[in-house]
Coordinates of N, CA and C in Angstrom, one line a residue:
M1 N 154.1 -136.0 82.1 CA 154.1 -134.8 81.2 C 154.3 -133.6 82.1
K2 N 155.2 -132.8 81.6 CA 155.4 -131.5 82.4 C 154.3 -130.5 82.1
R3 N 154.0 -129.9 83.1 CA 152.9 -128.8 83.0 C 153.6 -127.6 82.4
R4 N 153.1 -127.1 81.3 CA 153.7 -126.0 80.6 C 153.2 -124.7 81.3
G5 N 154.1 -123.7 81.2 CA 153.9 -122.4 81.8 C 152.9 -121.6 81.0
K6 N 152.4 -120.6 81.5 CA 151.5 -119.7 80.8 C 152.1 -119.1 79.5
G7 N 151.5 -119.3 78.3 CA 152.0 -118.7 77.1 C 153.1 -119.5 76.5
K8 N 153.6 -120.7 77.0 CA 154.7 -121.5 76.5 C 154.2 -122.8 76.0
L9 N 154.8 -123.4 74.9 CA 154.4 -124.7 74.4 C 155.1 -125.8 75.2
S10 N 154.5 -126.9 75.4 CA 155.1 -128.0 76.1 C 156.0 -128.7 75.0
E11 N 156.8 -129.7 75.5 CA 157.7 -130.4 74.7 C 157.0 -131.1 73.6
D12 N 155.8 -131.8 73.9 CA 155.1 -132.6 72.9 C 154.5 -131.6 71.9
D13 N 154.0 -130.5 72.3 CA 153.4 -129.5 71.4 C 154.5 -129.0 70.4
R14 N 155.6 -128.7 70.9 CA 156.7 -128.2 70.1 C 157.1 -129.2 69.1
T15 N 157.2 -130.5 69.5 CA 157.5 -131.6 68.5 C 156.5 -131.7 67.4
V16 N 155.3 -131.6 67.7 CA 154.2 -131.7 66.7 C 154.3 -130.4 65.8
W17 N 154.5 -129.3 66.4 CA 154.6 -128.0 65.6 C 155.7 -128.1 64.6
E18 N 156.9 -128.6 65.0 CA 158.1 -128.8 64.1 C 157.7 -129.7 63.0
A19 N 157.0 -130.8 63.2 CA 156.6 -131.7 62.2 C 155.7 -131.0 61.2
V20 N 154.8 -130.2 61.6 CA 153.8 -129.5 60.8 C 154.5 -128.5 59.9
K21 N 155.5 -127.8 60.5 CA 156.2 -126.7 59.8 C 156.9 -127.3 58.6
K22 N 157.4 -128.5 58.7 CA 158.2 -129.1 57.5 C 157.2 -129.5 56.4
T23 N 156.0 -129.8 56.7 CA 155.1 -130.2 55.6 C 154.3 -129.0 55.0
A24 N 154.3 -127.9 55.7 CA 153.6 -126.7 55.2 C 154.2 -126.0 54.0
I25 N 153.4 -125.6 53.0 CA 153.8 -124.9 51.8 C 153.4 -123.4 51.9
P26 N 154.3 -122.5 51.9 CA 154.0 -121.1 52.0 C 153.0 -120.7 50.8
M27 N 152.0 -119.8 51.1 CA 151.1 -119.3 50.1 C 151.8 -118.3 49.2
R28 N 152.6 -117.5 49.7 CA 153.3 -116.4 49.0 C 154.8 -116.6 49.2
S29 N 155.5 -116.3 48.1 CA 156.9 -116.4 48.2 C 157.5 -115.0 48.7
E30 N 156.7 -113.9 48.4 CA 157.1 -112.6 48.8 C 156.5 -112.3 50.2
P31 N 157.3 -111.6 51.0 CA 156.7 -111.2 52.2 C 155.5 -110.2 52.0
M32 N 154.5 -110.2 52.8 CA 153.4 -109.3 52.7 C 153.7 -108.0 53.1
T33 N 153.3 -107.0 52.4 CA 153.5 -105.6 52.8 C 152.2 -105.0 53.0
P34 N 152.0 -104.1 53.9 CA 150.7 -103.4 54.1 C 150.3 -102.7 52.8
R35 N 149.0 -102.8 52.4 CA 148.5 -102.2 51.2 C 148.4 -100.7 51.3
D36 N 148.8 -100.1 50.2 CA 148.8 -98.6 50.2 C 147.4 -98.2 49.8
T37 N 146.6 -97.7 50.7 CA 145.2 -97.4 50.4 C 145.0 -96.0 49.9
T38 N 146.1 -95.2 49.9 CA 145.9 -93.8 49.5 C 145.7 -93.7 48.0
K39 N 146.2 -94.6 47.2 CA 146.0 -94.5 45.7 C 144.6 -94.9 45.3
S40 N 144.1 -95.9 45.9 CA 142.8 -96.4 45.5 C 141.6 -95.5 45.8
R41 N 141.7 -94.7 46.8 CA 140.6 -93.8 47.1 C 140.5 -92.7 46.1
P42 N 139.3 -92.5 45.5 CA 139.1 -91.4 44.6 C 139.2 -90.1 45.3
A43 N 139.7 -89.2 44.5 CA 139.9 -87.8 45.1 C 138.5 -87.2 45.3
K44 N 138.4 -86.5 46.4 CA 137.1 -85.9 46.7 C 136.8 -84.7 45.7
K45 N 135.6 -84.7 45.2 CA 135.2 -83.6 44.3 C 134.9 -82.4 45.1
P46 N 135.3 -81.3 44.6 CA 135.0 -80.0 45.4 C 133.5 -79.8 45.3
A47 N 133.0 -79.3 46.4 CA 131.5 -79.0 46.5 C 131.1 -78.0 45.4
P48 N 130.0 -78.2 44.7 CA 129.6 -77.3 43.6 C 129.3 -75.9 44.1
Q49 N 129.8 -74.9 43.4 CA 129.6 -73.6 43.8 C 128.3 -73.1 43.1
Y50 N 127.3 -72.8 43.8 CA 126.0 -72.3 43.2 C 126.1 -70.8 43.2
Q51 N 125.7 -70.4 42.0 CA 125.7 -68.9 41.8 C 124.2 -68.5 41.7
D52 N 123.9 -67.4 42.3 CA 122.6 -66.9 42.2 C 122.4 -66.2 40.8
H53 N 121.6 -66.9 40.0 CA 121.4 -66.4 38.6 C 120.2 -65.4 38.6
F54 N 119.4 -65.3 39.7 CA 118.3 -64.5 39.7 C 118.6 -63.2 40.4
P55 N 118.1 -62.1 39.8 CA 118.3 -60.8 40.5 C 117.4 -60.8 41.7
S56 N 117.7 -59.8 42.6 CA 116.9 -59.7 43.8 C 115.5 -59.3 43.5
H57 N 115.2 -58.7 42.4 CA 113.8 -58.3 42.0 C 113.1 -59.3 41.1
F58 N 113.5 -60.6 41.2 CA 112.9 -61.6 40.3 C 111.4 -61.8 40.6
E59 N 110.7 -61.9 39.5 CA 109.3 -62.2 39.6 C 108.9 -63.4 38.7
V60 N 108.1 -64.3 39.2 CA 107.7 -65.4 38.3 C 107.1 -65.0 37.0
G61 N 107.6 -65.6 36.0 CA 107.0 -65.3 34.6 C 107.6 -64.0 33.9
S62 N 108.6 -63.4 34.6 CA 109.1 -62.1 34.1 C 109.9 -62.4 32.8
R63 N 110.5 -63.6 32.7 CA 111.3 -63.9 31.5 C 110.6 -64.7 30.5
A64 N 109.3 -65.0 30.7 CA 108.5 -65.7 29.7 C 108.2 -64.9 28.5
T65 N 108.1 -65.6 27.4 CA 107.8 -64.8 26.1 C 106.3 -64.4 26.2
Q66 N 106.1 -63.2 25.8 CA 104.8 -62.6 26.0 C 103.9 -62.8 24.7
T67 N 103.8 -64.0 24.3 CA 103.0 -64.3 23.1 C 101.6 -64.7 23.6
P68 N 100.5 -64.0 23.2 CA 99.2 -64.4 23.7 C 98.8 -65.7 23.1
M69 N 98.1 -66.6 24.0 CA 97.7 -67.9 23.6 C 96.2 -67.8 23.2
G70 N 96.0 -68.2 21.9 CA 94.7 -68.1 21.3 C 93.9 -69.4 21.6
H71 N 92.6 -69.4 21.3 CA 91.9 -70.6 21.4 C 92.0 -71.5 20.1
D72 N 92.3 -72.7 20.3 CA 92.4 -73.6 19.1 C 91.1 -74.3 18.9
L73 N 90.2 -73.6 18.2 CA 88.8 -74.1 18.0 C 88.6 -74.9 16.8
A74 N 87.6 -75.7 16.8 CA 87.2 -76.4 15.6 C 86.7 -75.4 14.5
P75 N 86.7 -75.7 13.2 CA 86.2 -74.8 12.2 C 84.7 -74.3 12.6
S76 N 84.4 -73.1 12.2 CA 83.1 -72.6 12.5 C 82.1 -73.3 11.6
I77 N 80.8 -73.2 11.9 CA 79.7 -73.8 11.1 C 79.7 -73.3 9.7
S78 N 80.0 -72.0 9.5 CA 80.1 -71.5 8.1 C 81.2 -72.1 7.3
E79 N 82.4 -72.3 7.9 CA 83.5 -73.0 7.2 C 83.2 -74.4 6.9
R80 N 82.5 -75.1 7.9 CA 82.2 -76.5 7.6 C 81.2 -76.7 6.5
L81 N 80.2 -75.8 6.5 CA 79.2 -75.9 5.4 C 79.8 -75.5 4.0
A82 N 80.7 -74.6 4.0 CA 81.4 -74.1 2.8 C 82.2 -75.2 2.2
H83 N 82.8 -76.1 3.0 CA 83.7 -77.2 2.6 C 83.0 -78.5 2.5
A84 N 81.7 -78.5 2.7 CA 80.9 -79.8 2.7 C 80.8 -80.3 1.2
P85 N 80.8 -81.6 1.0 CA 80.7 -82.1 -0.3 C 79.3 -81.7 -1.0
I86 N 79.3 -81.5 -2.3 CA 78.1 -81.0 -3.0 C 77.4 -82.3 -3.5
H87 N 76.1 -82.4 -3.0 CA 75.3 -83.6 -3.3 C 74.2 -83.3 -4.4
M88 N 74.0 -82.0 -4.7 CA 73.0 -81.6 -5.6 C 73.7 -81.3 -6.9
D89 N 72.9 -80.9 -7.9 CA 73.4 -80.5 -9.3 C 74.3 -79.3 -9.1
R90 N 75.5 -79.3 -9.7 CA 76.5 -78.3 -9.4 C 76.0 -76.9 -10.0
K91 N 75.3 -76.9 -11.1 CA 74.8 -75.7 -11.7 C 73.8 -75.0 -10.8
K92 N 72.9 -75.8 -10.3 CA 71.9 -75.3 -9.4 C 72.5 -74.8 -8.1
Y93 N 73.5 -75.6 -7.7 CA 74.3 -75.2 -6.5 C 74.9 -73.8 -6.6
G94 N 75.5 -73.6 -7.8 CA 76.2 -72.3 -8.1 C 75.2 -71.2 -8.1
K95 N 74.0 -71.4 -8.7 CA 72.9 -70.4 -8.8 C 72.4 -70.1 -7.4
M96 N 72.2 -71.1 -6.6 CA 71.7 -71.0 -5.3 C 72.6 -70.1 -4.4
Q97 N 74.0 -70.4 -4.6 CA 75.0 -69.7 -3.8 C 75.0 -68.2 -4.2
R98 N 74.7 -67.9 -5.4 CA 74.7 -66.5 -5.9 C 73.3 -65.8 -5.7
G99 N 72.4 -66.5 -5.1 CA 71.0 -65.9 -4.7 C 70.1 -65.9 -5.9
K100 N 70.4 -66.7 -7.0 CA 69.6 -66.7 -8.2 C 68.4 -67.6 -8.1
L101 N 68.4 -68.5 -7.2 CA 67.2 -69.3 -6.9 C 66.4 -68.8 -5.8
S102 N 65.1 -68.7 -6.0 CA 64.2 -68.1 -4.9 C 63.7 -69.3 -4.1
P103 N 63.7 -69.2 -2.8 CA 63.2 -70.2 -1.9 C 61.7 -70.3 -2.1
E104 N 61.1 -71.5 -2.1 CA 59.7 -71.7 -2.2 C 58.9 -71.5 -0.9
A105 N 59.6 -71.6 0.2 CA 59.0 -71.4 1.5 C 60.0 -70.9 2.5
R106 N 59.6 -70.4 3.6 CA 60.6 -70.0 4.6 C 60.0 -70.1 6.0
I107 N 60.9 -70.3 7.0 CA 60.5 -70.3 8.4 C 61.5 -69.5 9.2
D108 N 61.0 -68.7 10.1 CA 61.8 -67.8 10.9 C 61.9 -68.4 12.3
L109 N 63.0 -68.9 12.7 CA 63.2 -69.5 14.0 C 63.8 -68.5 15.0
H110 N 64.2 -67.3 14.4 CA 64.9 -66.3 15.2 C 64.1 -65.9 16.4
G111 N 64.8 -65.9 17.6 CA 64.1 -65.6 18.9 C 63.5 -66.8 19.6
M112 N 63.4 -67.9 18.9 CA 62.8 -69.1 19.6 C 63.9 -69.8 20.5
T113 N 63.4 -70.5 21.5 CA 64.3 -71.3 22.3 C 64.5 -72.6 21.5
L114 N 65.6 -73.4 21.9 CA 65.9 -74.6 21.3 C 64.7 -75.6 21.4
A115 N 64.0 -75.6 22.5 CA 62.9 -76.5 22.8 C 61.7 -76.2 21.8
H116 N 61.5 -75.0 21.4 CA 60.4 -74.6 20.4 C 60.9 -74.7 19.0
A117 N 62.2 -74.4 18.8 CA 62.7 -74.3 17.4 C 62.8 -75.7 16.8
H118 N 63.2 -76.7 17.5 CA 63.4 -78.1 17.0 C 62.2 -78.7 16.4
P119 N 61.1 -78.8 17.1 CA 59.8 -79.3 16.5 C 59.3 -78.5 15.4
A120 N 59.4 -77.1 15.5 CA 58.9 -76.2 14.4 C 59.7 -76.5 13.1
L121 N 61.0 -76.7 13.2 CA 61.9 -77.0 12.1 C 61.5 -78.3 11.5
Q122 N 61.3 -79.3 12.3 CA 61.0 -80.7 11.8 C 59.7 -80.6 11.0
G123 N 58.6 -80.0 11.6 CA 57.4 -79.9 11.0 C 57.4 -79.2 9.6
F124 N 58.2 -78.1 9.6 CA 58.3 -77.3 8.4 C 59.0 -78.1 7.3
I125 N 60.1 -78.7 7.6 CA 60.9 -79.5 6.5 C 60.1 -80.6 6.0
I126 N 59.5 -81.4 6.9 CA 58.7 -82.6 6.5 C 57.5 -82.2 5.6
S127 N 56.8 -81.1 6.0 CA 55.6 -80.7 5.3 C 56.1 -80.1 3.9
S128 N 57.2 -79.4 3.9 CA 57.8 -78.9 2.6 C 58.1 -80.0 1.7
A129 N 58.7 -81.1 2.2 CA 59.1 -82.3 1.4 C 57.9 -83.0 0.8
L130 N 56.8 -83.1 1.7 CA 55.6 -83.7 1.2 C 54.9 -82.9 0.2
A131 N 55.1 -81.6 0.3 CA 54.4 -80.6 -0.7 C 55.2 -80.6 -2.0
G132 N 56.4 -81.3 -2.1 CA 57.2 -81.3 -3.3 C 58.1 -80.1 -3.5
R133 N 58.3 -79.3 -2.5 CA 59.2 -78.1 -2.6 C 60.6 -78.6 -2.6
R134 N 61.5 -77.9 -3.3 CA 62.9 -78.3 -3.4 C 63.8 -77.4 -2.6
L135 N 63.6 -76.0 -2.6 CA 64.5 -75.1 -1.9 C 63.6 -74.3 -0.9
V136 N 64.1 -74.4 0.4 CA 63.4 -73.6 1.4 C 64.4 -72.8 2.2
L137 N 64.0 -71.8 2.9 CA 64.9 -71.0 3.6 C 64.6 -71.1 5.1
V138 N 65.6 -71.3 5.9 CA 65.5 -71.4 7.4 C 66.2 -70.2 8.0
I139 N 65.5 -69.3 8.6 CA 66.1 -68.1 9.2 C 66.4 -68.4 10.7
T140 N 67.7 -68.2 11.1 CA 68.1 -68.5 12.5 C 68.5 -67.2 13.2
G141 N 69.0 -66.2 12.4 CA 69.6 -65.0 13.0 C 71.1 -65.3 13.2
K142 N 71.9 -64.3 13.2 CA 73.3 -64.5 13.4 C 73.7 -64.8 14.9
G143 N 72.8 -64.4 15.8 CA 73.1 -64.7 17.2 C 73.9 -63.6 17.8
K144 N 73.8 -63.6 19.2 CA 74.6 -62.7 20.0 C 75.9 -63.3 20.5
N145 N 76.9 -62.6 20.7 CA 78.1 -63.1 21.3 C 77.9 -63.2 22.8
R146 N 77.8 -64.4 23.3 CA 77.5 -64.7 24.8 C 78.8 -65.2 25.4
D147 N 79.9 -65.2 24.8 CA 81.1 -65.7 25.4 C 81.6 -64.7 26.4
E148 N 81.7 -65.1 27.6 CA 82.1 -64.2 28.7 C 83.6 -64.4 29.1
G149 N 84.4 -65.1 28.3 CA 85.8 -65.2 28.6 C 86.1 -66.4 29.5
G150 N 85.2 -67.3 29.6 CA 85.4 -68.5 30.5 C 86.4 -69.5 29.9
P151 N 86.7 -70.6 30.6 CA 87.6 -71.6 30.1 C 87.1 -72.3 28.8
I152 N 85.8 -72.4 28.7 CA 85.2 -73.1 27.5 C 84.6 -72.0 26.6
P153 N 85.1 -71.8 25.4 CA 84.5 -70.7 24.6 C 83.1 -71.1 24.1
I154 N 82.2 -70.1 24.1 CA 80.8 -70.3 23.7 C 80.7 -69.7 22.3
R155 N 80.2 -70.5 21.3 CA 80.1 -70.1 20.0 C 78.9 -69.1 19.8
K156 N 79.1 -68.1 18.9 CA 78.1 -67.1 18.7 C 76.9 -67.7 18.0
G157 N 75.7 -67.5 18.5 CA 74.5 -68.0 17.8 C 74.2 -69.4 18.1
V158 N 73.4 -69.7 19.1 CA 73.0 -71.1 19.5 C 72.2 -71.7 18.3
L159 N 71.2 -71.1 17.9 CA 70.3 -71.7 16.8 C 71.1 -71.8 15.5
K160 N 71.9 -70.8 15.2 CA 72.8 -70.9 14.0 C 73.6 -72.1 14.0
N161 N 74.2 -72.5 15.1 CA 75.0 -73.7 15.1 C 74.2 -75.0 15.3
Q162 N 73.0 -74.9 15.8 CA 72.2 -76.1 16.1 C 71.4 -76.6 14.9
V163 N 70.9 -75.7 14.1 CA 70.0 -76.0 13.0 C 70.7 -77.0 12.0
P164 N 71.9 -76.7 11.5 CA 72.5 -77.7 10.6 C 72.7 -79.1 11.2
H165 N 72.9 -79.1 12.5 CA 73.0 -80.4 13.2 C 71.7 -81.2 13.2
W166 N 70.6 -80.5 13.4 CA 69.3 -81.1 13.4 C 69.0 -81.5 11.9
L167 N 69.3 -80.8 10.9 CA 69.0 -81.1 9.5 C 69.8 -82.4 9.1
H168 N 70.9 -82.7 9.7 CA 71.7 -83.9 9.3 C 71.4 -85.1 10.2
Q169 N 70.4 -84.9 11.1 CA 70.0 -86.1 11.9 C 68.6 -86.6 11.5
P170 N 68.4 -87.9 11.9 CA 67.0 -88.4 11.6 C 66.0 -87.6 12.3
P171 N 64.8 -87.4 11.8 CA 64.2 -87.9 10.6 C 64.5 -87.0 9.4
L172 N 65.1 -85.8 9.6 CA 65.3 -84.8 8.5 C 66.3 -85.2 7.5
R173 N 67.3 -86.0 7.8 CA 68.4 -86.2 6.9 C 67.9 -87.1 5.7
S174 N 66.8 -87.8 5.9 CA 66.3 -88.6 4.8 C 65.7 -87.7 3.7
V175 N 65.3 -86.4 4.0 CA 64.7 -85.6 3.0 C 65.6 -84.4 2.6
V176 N 66.6 -84.1 3.4 CA 67.5 -83.0 3.1 C 68.7 -83.4 2.3
M177 N 69.0 -82.7 1.1 CA 70.1 -83.1 0.3 C 71.3 -82.2 0.5
Q178 N 71.0 -80.9 0.7 CA 72.1 -79.9 0.8 C 71.7 -78.8 1.8
V179 N 72.7 -78.4 2.6 CA 72.5 -77.2 3.5 C 73.7 -76.3 3.3
T180 N 73.4 -75.0 3.1 CA 74.5 -74.0 2.9 C 73.9 -72.7 3.4
E181 N 74.9 -71.8 3.7 CA 74.5 -70.4 4.1 C 73.8 -69.7 3.0
A182 N 72.8 -68.8 3.3 CA 72.1 -68.1 2.3 C 72.9 -67.0 1.8
H183 N 72.5 -66.5 0.6 CA 73.0 -65.3 0.0 C 72.6 -64.1 0.8
L184 N 73.3 -63.0 0.7 CA 73.1 -61.8 1.4 C 71.6 -61.3 1.3
K185 N 71.1 -61.5 0.0 CA 69.7 -60.9 -0.2 C 68.6 -61.8 0.5
H186 N 69.0 -63.0 0.9 CA 68.1 -63.9 1.6 C 68.5 -64.0 3.1
G187 N 69.4 -63.2 3.6 CA 69.7 -63.3 5.1 C 71.1 -63.5 5.4
G188 N 71.9 -63.9 4.4 CA 73.4 -64.1 4.6 C 73.7 -65.2 5.6
S189 N 74.6 -64.9 6.5 CA 75.0 -65.9 7.5 C 74.0 -66.1 8.6
G190 N 72.9 -65.3 8.6 CA 71.8 -65.5 9.6 C 70.7 -66.4 9.0
A191 N 70.9 -67.1 7.9 CA 69.9 -68.0 7.3 C 70.5 -69.1 6.5
Y192 N 69.8 -70.2 6.3 CA 70.3 -71.3 5.6 C 69.4 -71.7 4.4
Y193 N 70.0 -72.0 3.2 CA 69.3 -72.6 2.2 C 69.2 -74.1 2.5
V194 N 68.1 -74.7 2.4 CA 67.9 -76.2 2.6 C 67.3 -76.7 1.3
Y195 N 68.1 -77.5 0.6 CA 67.7 -78.1 -0.7 C 67.2 -79.5 -0.4
L196 N 66.0 -79.7 -0.7 CA 65.3 -81.0 -0.4 C 65.4 -82.0 -1.5
R197 N 65.3 -83.3 -1.2 CA 65.3 -84.4 -2.2 C 64.0 -84.4 -2.9
R198 N 64.0 -84.9 -4.1 CA 62.7 -85.0 -4.9 C 61.8 -86.0 -4.2
S199 N 60.6 -85.7 -3.9 CA 59.6 -86.6 -3.3 C 59.3 -87.7 -4.3
R200 N 59.2 -88.9 -3.8 CA 58.9 -90.1 -4.7 C 57.4 -90.3 -4.8

């Protein structure tokens, strides 16, 4: 066998190559052309042009609407009692609201602390119920406005707001039938009519 030169096929290799060429089937009938890559590339988008929408003297909140934000509070104790269901006789309720019924006893809690007022109210209501009284007056005072503009609003009159809550809790709710603000001649919004259940 002859030794082939560098980069050249030997006679045996050439014979084998010619035999392979006859059996080979071309994959494409058309000659391959280099692909045009210019069409497939998307056109570059121009860089966005940012405009300065703010004047040089811009201040935070200067374009905000100047509507004051109020406190969204629950209804006041006066509104809640005014819309409470009526459990007593409607005619008597109407007379009581107009100040036509006179309270049979009264207690003045005005000026007391919560710690002193709570037991005093309990003793007064229970003793009135045992004595067979029906309408009593609880004076709380209208209270002072202690709201100092903090994040949590403070209601006016601590006792005024607390007394109806105590009257609707045990043990007093078993003897209390109706609670409503008093007529002006009996103290108005600084006092409550408490109508008691009939003793058995």
